[in-house]
Coordinates of C-alpha atoms in Angstrom, one line a residue:
L28 CA 0.0 0.0 0.0
P29 CA 1.1 3.6 -0.6
D30 CA 2.9 5.3 2.3
L31 CA 1.6 8.7 1.5
M32 CA -1.9 9.4 2.9
E33 CA -3.0 11.2 -0.2
E34 CA -2.2 8.2 -2.3
R35 CA -3.9 5.9 0.2
L36 CA -7.1 8.0 0.1
S37 CA -7.0 8.0 -3.7
L38 CA -6.7 4.2 -3.7
A39 CA -9.5 3.9 -1.2
H40 CA -11.7 6.1 -3.3
S41 CA -10.9 4.1 -6.5
M42 CA -11.8 0.9 -4.7
G43 CA -15.0 2.3 -3.3
V44 CA -13.8 2.0 0.3
Q45 CA -14.9 4.6 2.8
S46 CA -11.7 4.3 4.9
N47 CA -8.0 4.6 4.3
D48 CA -7.3 2.1 7.2
V49 CA -4.6 -0.4 6.2
F50 CA -6.6 -3.5 7.0
T51 CA -9.7 -2.3 5.3
L52 CA -7.7 -1.5 2.1
L53 CA -5.9 -4.8 2.3
S54 CA -9.2 -6.6 2.6
K55 CA -10.1 -5.2 -0.9
V56 CA -6.7 -5.4 -2.7
G57 CA -4.8 -7.9 -0.5
H58 CA -5.2 -10.7 -2.9
D59 CA -3.1 -8.7 -5.4
C60 CA -0.4 -7.7 -3.0
T61 CA 2.9 -9.5 -3.0
G62 CA 4.4 -10.7 0.2
G63 CA 4.2 -13.4 2.8
I64 CA 0.7 -12.6 4.0
S65 CA -2.5 -12.5 1.8
F66 CA -5.7 -10.9 2.9
T67 CA -8.9 -12.3 1.4
E68 CA -12.6 -12.1 2.2
S69 CA -13.1 -15.9 2.0
R70 CA -12.9 -18.1 5.0
E71 CA -11.9 -21.0 2.8
P72 CA -8.2 -21.4 2.2
P73 CA -7.1 -20.6 -1.4
N74 CA -6.3 -23.5 -3.6
I75 CA -2.7 -22.6 -4.4
G76 CA -1.0 -25.9 -3.9
W77 CA 1.0 -24.8 -0.9
K78 CA 1.0 -26.4 2.5
Y79 CA 0.4 -24.1 5.3
R80 CA -1.2 -24.0 8.7
E81 CA -2.9 -21.4 10.9
I82 CA -0.7 -20.0 13.6
S83 CA -1.6 -18.2 16.8
A84 CA -0.7 -14.6 17.5
S85 CA 1.9 -15.7 20.1
E86 CA 3.5 -18.1 17.5
L87 CA 3.6 -15.2 15.0
N88 CA 5.2 -13.0 17.6
E89 CA 7.8 -15.6 18.3
L90 CA 8.7 -16.1 14.6
V91 CA 9.0 -12.3 14.1
T92 CA 11.2 -12.0 17.3
Q93 CA 13.5 -14.8 16.0
R94 CA 13.9 -12.9 12.7
K95 CA 14.1 -9.3 13.8
S96 CA 17.8 -9.0 12.7
F97 CA 16.6 -9.8 9.1
L98 CA 13.6 -7.5 9.2
P99 CA 14.6 -3.9 8.6
C100 CA 11.1 -2.6 9.6
F101 CA 11.3 -3.9 13.2

């Protein structure tokens, strides 16, 4: 998503979204965003041929903590 608020507002408007909130925008365009996390509206897992499992918030926190030295944004 764009860092600049004006660009985020423009994206929200173009998507018909009433908010420039990150999670609201990702719920609309997340399926087209590259990266390790995909945001979709479906509760069904996508059929992409990958094996994955749901993890808890504490498990995610532990994984991020273990990799902080590799993650420039933390």
